[in-house]
CSV table of C-alpha atoms and ligand atoms in Angstrom, one decimal:
chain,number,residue,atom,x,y,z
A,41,UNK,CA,-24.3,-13.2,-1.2
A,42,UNK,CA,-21.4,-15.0,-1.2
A,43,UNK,CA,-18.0,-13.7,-2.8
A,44,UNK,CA,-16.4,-14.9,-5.9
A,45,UNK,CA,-14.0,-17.5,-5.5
A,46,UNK,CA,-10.3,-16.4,-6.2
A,47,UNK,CA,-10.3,-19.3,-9.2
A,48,UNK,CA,-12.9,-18.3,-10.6
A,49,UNK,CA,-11.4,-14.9,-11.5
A,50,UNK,CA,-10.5,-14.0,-14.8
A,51,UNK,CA,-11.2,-10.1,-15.2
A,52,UNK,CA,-10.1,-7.5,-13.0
A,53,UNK,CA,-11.2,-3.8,-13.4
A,54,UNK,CA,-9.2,-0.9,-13.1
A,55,UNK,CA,-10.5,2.4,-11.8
A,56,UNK,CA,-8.0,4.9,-12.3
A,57,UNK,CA,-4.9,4.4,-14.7
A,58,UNK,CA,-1.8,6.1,-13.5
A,59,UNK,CA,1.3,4.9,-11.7
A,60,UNK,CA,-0.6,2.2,-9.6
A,61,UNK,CA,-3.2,1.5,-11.6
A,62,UNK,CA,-0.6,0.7,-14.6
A,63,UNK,CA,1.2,-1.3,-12.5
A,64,UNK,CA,-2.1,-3.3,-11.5
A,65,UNK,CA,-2.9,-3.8,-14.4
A,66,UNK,CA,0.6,-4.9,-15.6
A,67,UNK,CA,0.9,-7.7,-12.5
A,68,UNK,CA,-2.7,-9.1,-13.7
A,69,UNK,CA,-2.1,-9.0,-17.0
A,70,UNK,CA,1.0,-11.0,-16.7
A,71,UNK,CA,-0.5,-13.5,-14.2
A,72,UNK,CA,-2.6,-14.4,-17.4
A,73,UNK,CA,-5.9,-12.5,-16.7
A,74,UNK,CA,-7.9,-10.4,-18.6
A,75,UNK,CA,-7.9,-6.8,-17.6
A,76,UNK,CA,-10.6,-3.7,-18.3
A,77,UNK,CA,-9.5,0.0,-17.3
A,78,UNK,CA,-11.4,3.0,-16.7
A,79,UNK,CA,-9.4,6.3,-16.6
A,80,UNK,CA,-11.2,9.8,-16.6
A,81,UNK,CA,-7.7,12.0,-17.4
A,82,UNK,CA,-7.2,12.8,-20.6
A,83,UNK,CA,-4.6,10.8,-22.8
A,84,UNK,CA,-5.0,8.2,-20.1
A,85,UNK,CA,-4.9,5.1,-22.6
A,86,UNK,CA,-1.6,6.2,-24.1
A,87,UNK,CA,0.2,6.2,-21.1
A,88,UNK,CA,-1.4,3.6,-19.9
A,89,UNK,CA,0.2,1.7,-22.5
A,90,UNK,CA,3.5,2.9,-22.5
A,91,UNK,CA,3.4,2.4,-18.2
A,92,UNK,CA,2.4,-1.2,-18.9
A,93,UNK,CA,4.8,-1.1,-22.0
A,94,UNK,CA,8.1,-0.6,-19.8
A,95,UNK,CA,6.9,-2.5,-16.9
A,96,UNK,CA,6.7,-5.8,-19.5
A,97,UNK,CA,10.5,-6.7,-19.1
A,98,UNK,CA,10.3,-7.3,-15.4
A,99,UNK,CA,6.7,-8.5,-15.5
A,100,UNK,CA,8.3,-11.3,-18.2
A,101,UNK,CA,11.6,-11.4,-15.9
A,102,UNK,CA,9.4,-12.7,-12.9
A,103,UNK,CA,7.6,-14.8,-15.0
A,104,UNK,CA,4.5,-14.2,-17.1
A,105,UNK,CA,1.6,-16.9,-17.1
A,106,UNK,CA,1.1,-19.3,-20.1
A,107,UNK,CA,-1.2,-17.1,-22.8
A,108,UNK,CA,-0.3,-13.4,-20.7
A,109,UNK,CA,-0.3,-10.5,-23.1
A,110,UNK,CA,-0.4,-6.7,-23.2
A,111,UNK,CA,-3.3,-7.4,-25.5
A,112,UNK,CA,-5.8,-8.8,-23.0
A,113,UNK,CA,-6.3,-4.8,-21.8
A,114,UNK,CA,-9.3,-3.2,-22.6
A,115,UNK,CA,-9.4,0.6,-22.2
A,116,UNK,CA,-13.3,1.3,-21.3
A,117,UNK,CA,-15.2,4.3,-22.4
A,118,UNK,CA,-16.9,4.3,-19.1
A,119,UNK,CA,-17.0,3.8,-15.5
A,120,UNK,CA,-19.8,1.3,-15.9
A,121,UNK,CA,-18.2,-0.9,-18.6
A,122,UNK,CA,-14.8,-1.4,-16.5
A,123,UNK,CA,-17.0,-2.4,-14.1
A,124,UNK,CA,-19.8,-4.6,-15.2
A,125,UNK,CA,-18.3,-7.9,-16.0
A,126,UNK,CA,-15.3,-7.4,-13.8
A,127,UNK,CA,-14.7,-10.3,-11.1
A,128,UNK,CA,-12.4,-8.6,-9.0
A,129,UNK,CA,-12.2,-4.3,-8.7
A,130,UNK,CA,-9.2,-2.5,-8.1
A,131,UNK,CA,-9.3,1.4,-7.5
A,132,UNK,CA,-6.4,3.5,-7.8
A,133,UNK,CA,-7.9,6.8,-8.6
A,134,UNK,CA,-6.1,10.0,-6.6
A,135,UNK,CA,-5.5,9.7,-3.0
A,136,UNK,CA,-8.8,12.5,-2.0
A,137,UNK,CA,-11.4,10.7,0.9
A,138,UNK,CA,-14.3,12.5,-1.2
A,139,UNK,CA,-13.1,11.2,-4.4
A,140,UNK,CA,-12.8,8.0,-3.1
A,141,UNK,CA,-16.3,7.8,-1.5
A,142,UNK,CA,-17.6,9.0,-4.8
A,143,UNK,CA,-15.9,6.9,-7.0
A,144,UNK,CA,-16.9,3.6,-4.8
A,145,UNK,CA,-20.1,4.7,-5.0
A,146,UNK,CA,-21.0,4.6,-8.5
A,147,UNK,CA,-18.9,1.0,-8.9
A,148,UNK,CA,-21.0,-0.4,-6.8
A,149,UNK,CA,-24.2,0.7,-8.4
A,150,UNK,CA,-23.2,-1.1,-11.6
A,151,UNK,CA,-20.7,-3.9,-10.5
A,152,UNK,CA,-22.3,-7.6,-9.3
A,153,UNK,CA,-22.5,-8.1,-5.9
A,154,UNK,CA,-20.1,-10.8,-5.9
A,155,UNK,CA,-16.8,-9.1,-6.1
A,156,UNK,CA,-14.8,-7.8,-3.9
A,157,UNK,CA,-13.8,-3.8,-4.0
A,158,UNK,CA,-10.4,-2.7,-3.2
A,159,UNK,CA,-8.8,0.5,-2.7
A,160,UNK,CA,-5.3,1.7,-3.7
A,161,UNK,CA,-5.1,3.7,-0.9
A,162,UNK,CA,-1.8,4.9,0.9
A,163,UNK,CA,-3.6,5.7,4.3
A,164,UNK,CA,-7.3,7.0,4.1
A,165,UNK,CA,-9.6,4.8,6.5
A,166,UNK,CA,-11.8,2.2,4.6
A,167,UNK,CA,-14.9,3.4,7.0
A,168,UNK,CA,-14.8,6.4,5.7
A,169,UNK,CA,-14.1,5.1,2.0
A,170,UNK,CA,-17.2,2.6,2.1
A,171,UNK,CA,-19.8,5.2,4.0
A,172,UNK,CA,-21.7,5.7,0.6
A,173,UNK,CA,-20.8,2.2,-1.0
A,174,UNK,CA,-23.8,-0.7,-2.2
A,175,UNK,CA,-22.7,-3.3,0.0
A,176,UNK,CA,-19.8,-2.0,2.3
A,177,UNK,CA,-19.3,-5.0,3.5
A,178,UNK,CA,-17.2,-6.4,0.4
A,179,UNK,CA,-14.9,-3.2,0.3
A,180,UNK,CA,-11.3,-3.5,1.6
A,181,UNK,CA,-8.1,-1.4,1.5
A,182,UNK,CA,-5.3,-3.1,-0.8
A,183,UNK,CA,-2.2,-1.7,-0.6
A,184,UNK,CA,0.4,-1.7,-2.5
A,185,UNK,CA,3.9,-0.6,-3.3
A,186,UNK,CA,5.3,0.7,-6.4
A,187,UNK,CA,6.2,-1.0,-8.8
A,188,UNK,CA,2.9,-3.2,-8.4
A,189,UNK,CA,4.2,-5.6,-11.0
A,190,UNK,CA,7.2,-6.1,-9.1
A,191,UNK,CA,6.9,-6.0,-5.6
A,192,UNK,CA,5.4,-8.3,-3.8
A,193,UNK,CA,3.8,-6.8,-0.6
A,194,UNK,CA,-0.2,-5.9,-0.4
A,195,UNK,CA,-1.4,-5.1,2.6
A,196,UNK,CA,-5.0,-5.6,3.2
A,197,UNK,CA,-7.2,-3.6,5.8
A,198,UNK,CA,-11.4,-3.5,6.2
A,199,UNK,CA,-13.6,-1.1,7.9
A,200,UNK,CA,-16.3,-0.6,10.3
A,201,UNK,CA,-18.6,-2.9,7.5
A,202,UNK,CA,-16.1,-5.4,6.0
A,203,UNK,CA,-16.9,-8.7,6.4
A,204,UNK,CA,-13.8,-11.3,7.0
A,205,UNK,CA,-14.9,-12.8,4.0
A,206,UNK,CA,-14.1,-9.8,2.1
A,207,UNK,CA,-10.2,-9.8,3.8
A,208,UNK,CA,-10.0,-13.6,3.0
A,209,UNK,CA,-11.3,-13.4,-0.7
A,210,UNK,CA,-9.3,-10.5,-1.3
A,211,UNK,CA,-5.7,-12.0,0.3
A,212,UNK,CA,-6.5,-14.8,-2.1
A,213,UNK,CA,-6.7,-13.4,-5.3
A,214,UNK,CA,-3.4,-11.3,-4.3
A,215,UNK,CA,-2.1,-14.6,-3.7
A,216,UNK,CA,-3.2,-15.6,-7.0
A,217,UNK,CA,-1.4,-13.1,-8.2
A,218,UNK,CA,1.8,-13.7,-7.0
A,219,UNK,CA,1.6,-11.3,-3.8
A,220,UNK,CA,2.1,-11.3,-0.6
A,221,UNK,CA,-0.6,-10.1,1.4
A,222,UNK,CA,-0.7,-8.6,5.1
A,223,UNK,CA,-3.4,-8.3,7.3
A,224,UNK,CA,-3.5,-4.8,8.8
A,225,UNK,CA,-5.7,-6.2,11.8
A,226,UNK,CA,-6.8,-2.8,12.7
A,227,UNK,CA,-8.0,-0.1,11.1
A,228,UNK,CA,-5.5,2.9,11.4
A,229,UNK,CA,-4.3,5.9,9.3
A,230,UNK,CA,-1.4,5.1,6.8
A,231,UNK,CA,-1.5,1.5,7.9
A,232,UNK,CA,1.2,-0.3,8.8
A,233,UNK,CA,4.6,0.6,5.5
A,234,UNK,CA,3.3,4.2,5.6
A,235,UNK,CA,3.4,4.9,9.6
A,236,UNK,CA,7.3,3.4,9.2
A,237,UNK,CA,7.5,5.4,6.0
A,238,UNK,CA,6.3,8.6,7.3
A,239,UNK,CA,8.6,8.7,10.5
A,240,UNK,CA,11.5,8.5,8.0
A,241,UNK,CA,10.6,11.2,5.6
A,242,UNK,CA,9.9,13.7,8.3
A,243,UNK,CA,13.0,13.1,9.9
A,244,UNK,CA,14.1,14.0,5.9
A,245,UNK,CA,12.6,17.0,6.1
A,246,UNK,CA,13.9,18.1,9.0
A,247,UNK,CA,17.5,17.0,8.1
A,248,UNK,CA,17.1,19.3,4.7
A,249,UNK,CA,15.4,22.1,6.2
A,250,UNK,CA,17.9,22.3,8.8
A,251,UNK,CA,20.9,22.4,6.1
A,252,UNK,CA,22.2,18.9,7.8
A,253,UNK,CA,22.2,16.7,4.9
A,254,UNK,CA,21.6,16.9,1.1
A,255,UNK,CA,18.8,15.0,-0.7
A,256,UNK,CA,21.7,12.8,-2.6
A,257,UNK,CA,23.0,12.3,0.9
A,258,UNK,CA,20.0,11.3,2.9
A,259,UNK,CA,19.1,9.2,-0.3
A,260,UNK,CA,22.9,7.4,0.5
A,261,UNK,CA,22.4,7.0,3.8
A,262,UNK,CA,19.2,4.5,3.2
A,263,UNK,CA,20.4,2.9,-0.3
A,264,UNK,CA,23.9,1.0,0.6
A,265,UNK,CA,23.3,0.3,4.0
A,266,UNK,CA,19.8,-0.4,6.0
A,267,UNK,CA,17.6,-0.5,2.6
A,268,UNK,CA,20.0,-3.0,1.4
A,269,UNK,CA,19.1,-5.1,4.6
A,270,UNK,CA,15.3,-4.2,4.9
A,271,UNK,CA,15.1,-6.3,1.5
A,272,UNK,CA,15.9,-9.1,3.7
A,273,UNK,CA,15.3,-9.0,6.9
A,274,UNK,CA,13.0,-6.1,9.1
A,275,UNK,CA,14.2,-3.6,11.4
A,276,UNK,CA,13.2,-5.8,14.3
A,277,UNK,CA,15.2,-9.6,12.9
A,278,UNK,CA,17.9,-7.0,11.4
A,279,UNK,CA,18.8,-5.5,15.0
A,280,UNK,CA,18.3,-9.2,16.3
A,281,UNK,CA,20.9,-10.0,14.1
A,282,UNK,CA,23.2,-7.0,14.7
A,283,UNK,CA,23.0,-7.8,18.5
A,284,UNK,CA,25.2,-10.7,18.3
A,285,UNK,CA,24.9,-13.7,20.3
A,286,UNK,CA,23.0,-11.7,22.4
A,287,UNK,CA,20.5,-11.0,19.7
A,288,UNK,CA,17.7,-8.2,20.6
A,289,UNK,CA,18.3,-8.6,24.2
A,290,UNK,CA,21.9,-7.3,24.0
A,291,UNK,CA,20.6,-4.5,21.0
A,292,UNK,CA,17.7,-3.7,23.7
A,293,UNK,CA,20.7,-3.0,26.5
A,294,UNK,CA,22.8,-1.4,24.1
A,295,UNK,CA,20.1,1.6,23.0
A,296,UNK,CA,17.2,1.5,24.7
A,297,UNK,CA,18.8,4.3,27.2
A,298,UNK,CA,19.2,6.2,23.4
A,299,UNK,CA,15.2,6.4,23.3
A,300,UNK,CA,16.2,8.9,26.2
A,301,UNK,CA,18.4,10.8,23.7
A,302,UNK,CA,17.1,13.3,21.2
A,303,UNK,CA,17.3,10.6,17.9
A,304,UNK,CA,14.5,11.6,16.0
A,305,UNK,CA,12.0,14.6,15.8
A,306,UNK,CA,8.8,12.8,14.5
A,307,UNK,CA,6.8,15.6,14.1
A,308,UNK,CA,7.1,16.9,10.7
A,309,UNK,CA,8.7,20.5,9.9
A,310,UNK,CA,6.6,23.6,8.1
A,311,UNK,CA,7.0,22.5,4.4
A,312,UNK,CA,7.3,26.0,3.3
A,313,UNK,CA,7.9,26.6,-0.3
A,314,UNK,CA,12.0,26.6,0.2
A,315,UNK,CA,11.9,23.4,1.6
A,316,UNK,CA,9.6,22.5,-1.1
A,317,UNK,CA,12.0,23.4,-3.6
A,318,UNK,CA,15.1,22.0,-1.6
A,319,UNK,CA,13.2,18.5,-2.1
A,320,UNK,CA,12.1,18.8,-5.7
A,321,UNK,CA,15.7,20.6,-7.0
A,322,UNK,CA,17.6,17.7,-5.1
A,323,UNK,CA,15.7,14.7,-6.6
A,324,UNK,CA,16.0,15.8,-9.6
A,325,UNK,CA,19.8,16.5,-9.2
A,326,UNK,CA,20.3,13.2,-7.7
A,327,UNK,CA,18.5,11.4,-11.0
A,328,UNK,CA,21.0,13.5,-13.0
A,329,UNK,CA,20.4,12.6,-16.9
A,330,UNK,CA,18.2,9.8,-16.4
A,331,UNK,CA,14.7,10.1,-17.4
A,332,UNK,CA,11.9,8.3,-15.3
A,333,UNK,CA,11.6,5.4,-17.5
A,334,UNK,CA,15.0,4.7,-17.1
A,335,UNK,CA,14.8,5.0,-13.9
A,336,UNK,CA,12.2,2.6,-13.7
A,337,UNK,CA,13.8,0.1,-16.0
A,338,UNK,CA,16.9,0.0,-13.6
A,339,UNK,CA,15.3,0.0,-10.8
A,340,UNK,CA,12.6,-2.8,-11.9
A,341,UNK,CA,16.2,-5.0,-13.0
A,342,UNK,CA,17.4,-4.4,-9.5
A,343,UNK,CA,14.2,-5.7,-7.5
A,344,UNK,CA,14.3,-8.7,-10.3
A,345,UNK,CA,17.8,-9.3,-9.5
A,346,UNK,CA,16.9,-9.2,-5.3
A,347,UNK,CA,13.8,-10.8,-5.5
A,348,UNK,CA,15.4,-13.7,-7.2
A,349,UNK,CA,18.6,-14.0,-5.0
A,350,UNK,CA,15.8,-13.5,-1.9
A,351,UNK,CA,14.3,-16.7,-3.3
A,352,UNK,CA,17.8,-18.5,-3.8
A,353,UNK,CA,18.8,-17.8,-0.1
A,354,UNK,CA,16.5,-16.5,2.1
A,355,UNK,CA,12.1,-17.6,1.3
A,356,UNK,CA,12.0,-21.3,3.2
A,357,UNK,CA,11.0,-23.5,-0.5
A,358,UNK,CA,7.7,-25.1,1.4
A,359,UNK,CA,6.4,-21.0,1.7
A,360,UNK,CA,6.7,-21.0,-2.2
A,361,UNK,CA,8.3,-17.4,-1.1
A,362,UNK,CA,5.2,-15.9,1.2
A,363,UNK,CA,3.4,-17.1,4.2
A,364,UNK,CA,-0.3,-18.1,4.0
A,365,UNK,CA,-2.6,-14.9,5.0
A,366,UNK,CA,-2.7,-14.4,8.9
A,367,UNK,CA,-6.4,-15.9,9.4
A,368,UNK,CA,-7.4,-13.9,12.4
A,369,UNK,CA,-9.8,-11.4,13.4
A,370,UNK,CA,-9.0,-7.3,13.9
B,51,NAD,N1,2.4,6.3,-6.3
B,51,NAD,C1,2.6,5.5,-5.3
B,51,NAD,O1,3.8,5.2,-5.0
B,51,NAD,C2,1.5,4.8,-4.5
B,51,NAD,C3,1.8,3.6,-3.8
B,51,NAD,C4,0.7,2.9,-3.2
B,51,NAD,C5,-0.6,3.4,-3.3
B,51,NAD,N2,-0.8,4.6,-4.0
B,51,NAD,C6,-2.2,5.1,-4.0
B,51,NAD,O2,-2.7,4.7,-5.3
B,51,NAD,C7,-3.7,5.7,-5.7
B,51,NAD,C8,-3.3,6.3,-7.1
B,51,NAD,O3,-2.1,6.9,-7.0
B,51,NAD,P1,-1.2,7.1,-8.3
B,51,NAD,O4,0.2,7.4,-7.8
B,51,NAD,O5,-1.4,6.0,-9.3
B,51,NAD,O6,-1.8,8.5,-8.8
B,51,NAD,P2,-1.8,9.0,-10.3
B,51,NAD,O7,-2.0,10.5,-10.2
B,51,NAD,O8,-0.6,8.5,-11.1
B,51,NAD,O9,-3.1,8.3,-11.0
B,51,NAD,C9,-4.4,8.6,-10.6
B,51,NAD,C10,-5.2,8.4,-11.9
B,51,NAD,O10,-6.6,8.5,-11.5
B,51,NAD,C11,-7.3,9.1,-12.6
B,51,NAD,N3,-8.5,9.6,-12.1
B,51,NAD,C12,-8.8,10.7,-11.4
B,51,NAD,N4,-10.1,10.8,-11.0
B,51,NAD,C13,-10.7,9.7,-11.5
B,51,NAD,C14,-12.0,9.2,-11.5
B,51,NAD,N5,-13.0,9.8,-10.9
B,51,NAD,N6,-12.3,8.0,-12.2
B,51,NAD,C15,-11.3,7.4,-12.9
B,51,NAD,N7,-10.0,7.8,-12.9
B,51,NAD,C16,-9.7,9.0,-12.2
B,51,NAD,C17,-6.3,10.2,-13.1
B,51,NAD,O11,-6.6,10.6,-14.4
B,51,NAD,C18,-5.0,9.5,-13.0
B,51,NAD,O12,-4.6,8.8,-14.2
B,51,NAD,C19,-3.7,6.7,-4.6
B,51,NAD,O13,-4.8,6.4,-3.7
B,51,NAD,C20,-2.4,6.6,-3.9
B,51,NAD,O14,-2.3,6.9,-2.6
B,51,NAD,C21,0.2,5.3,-4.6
């Protein structure tokens, strides 16, 4: 059976409606498509809504398709009915391997054969996701970042069973939907973001737990100096460029005797309830008065703002902003 062509489709299911799959269904609802949600938790419409609700002034910022609305989302009753007469299947329900297997289990006994089935996923293998799954072969991680509706990157990973179709089909309609979608050629734990991710938190927890640094003050030491860079360039073109003339040849010379020096501790600390609290007590000093949804709102303005002087100075104009998909083969 072949796979549903990305223009062909015009209804994407949600399966699970919280943070990601709000912001899902905000980025295919403003690229003009219709959207159908399934969410088990109770209250789950509502703030489904008012997620997609405070999302809509960047989704409308980065440009809504002709004839987008909030309107065109359907809150389903059931799994089944999200599923049915969706033509592309997005799951974000909570990140548990055995929910996961589950919940792919019983889309795929009522979805057509034709779609493709992607996972929200942050790191759980898709051969262990698709092990009880009616035809494995058209499941595949896809990845994003939060906000969906606003950030661009997807990165796409199959398992064991996933046909290449299945990657290709999948990078497409991300594509379609204004994304930009990488190829994780093989399959590993956390994927690519969330290994570089993780090596940066733990070295967080080990900088709180050992009194070193505040969360405020770890948060600084990303936000006005490398995070404002990594929206441009990655680590490797950014220490390229810091190398001067010499470029990563004289950055290599420079600190590759540091990997000899004791730089980073990888291996995560004990999080033991202090260190729990350290974490949770210093967030939520840092973000002071603001609630979340202001939070959002300026931080959604920001990524507008970067995304558009990205465009302006940095995207070549022939990539309309993102490479094609990498074609080849794990
Ligand atoms: N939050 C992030 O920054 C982020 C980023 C990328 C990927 N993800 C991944 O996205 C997925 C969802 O994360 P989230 O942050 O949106 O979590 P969340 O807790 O905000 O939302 C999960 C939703 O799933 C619903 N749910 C639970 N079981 C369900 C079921 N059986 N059927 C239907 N709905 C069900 C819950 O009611 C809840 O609304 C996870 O796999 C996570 O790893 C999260």
């Amino acid at each position: 059976m072949s796979l549903i062509k990305s223009r062909d489709i015009k209804t994407v299911g949600i399966v699970g409606g919280g943070v990601i799959g709000s912001g899902w269904a905000s980025r295919c609802l403003g690229a003009g498509l219709d959207v159908i949600a399934y969410d088990s938790g109770p209250g789950a419409e509502d703030l489904m809504r008012e997620n997609i609700d405070n999302a809509w002034p960047a989704v409308e910022k980065l440009g809504a398709a002709s004839g987008a609305s909030r309107d065109r989302l359907t809150f389903a009753g059931t799994l089944a009915e999200a599923v049915t007469a969706a033509d592309f299947i997005q799951e974000s329900v909570p990140e548990r391997e055995d929910v996961k297997i589950a919940v792919f289990r019983d889309i795929s006994q009522h979805c057509r054969d034709d779609v493709v089935l992607a996972s929200s996923s942050s790191g759980l293998l898709p051969s262990r996701i698709q092990s009880q799954t009616t035809g494995p072969e058209r499941l595949v991680i896809g990845h994003p970042f939060s906000p969906v509706y606003a950030l661009p990157l997807v990165e796409i990973t199959g398992g064991d069973q996933t046909s290449h179709d299945a990657v290709m089909a999948a990078g497409a309609f991300y594509k379609k939907v204004g994304m930009r979608p990488l190829h994780v050629r093989k399959e590993i734990d956390a994927y690519l973001s969330d290994r570089l991710q993780c090596a940066m938190w733990h070295e967080a927890l080990h900088l709180i737990d050992e009194g070193v640094a505040t969360v405020p003050e770890l948060d600084a030491a990303i936000t006005g100096g490398p995070g404002l860079r990594w929206a441009v360039m990655g680590m490797c073109l950014a220490w390229h460029a810091a190398g001067g003339p010499g470029g990563m040849r004289h950055t290599m010379e420079q600190f590759g005797p540091a990997l000899d020096l004791p730089w980073t501790k990888l291996k995560p600390p004990k999080l033991t309830d202090d260190l729990r609290e350290a974490i949770i007590t210093g967030s939520e000093d840092e973000a002071g008065s603001r609630d979340f949804r202001e939070i959002e709102r300026r931080r959604d303005a920001c990524i507008v703002g970067f995304l558009e002087v990205l465009k302006e100075h940095w995207y070549q104009p022939e990539e309309d902003g993102w490479p094609e998909l990498e074609t080849a083969d794990a």
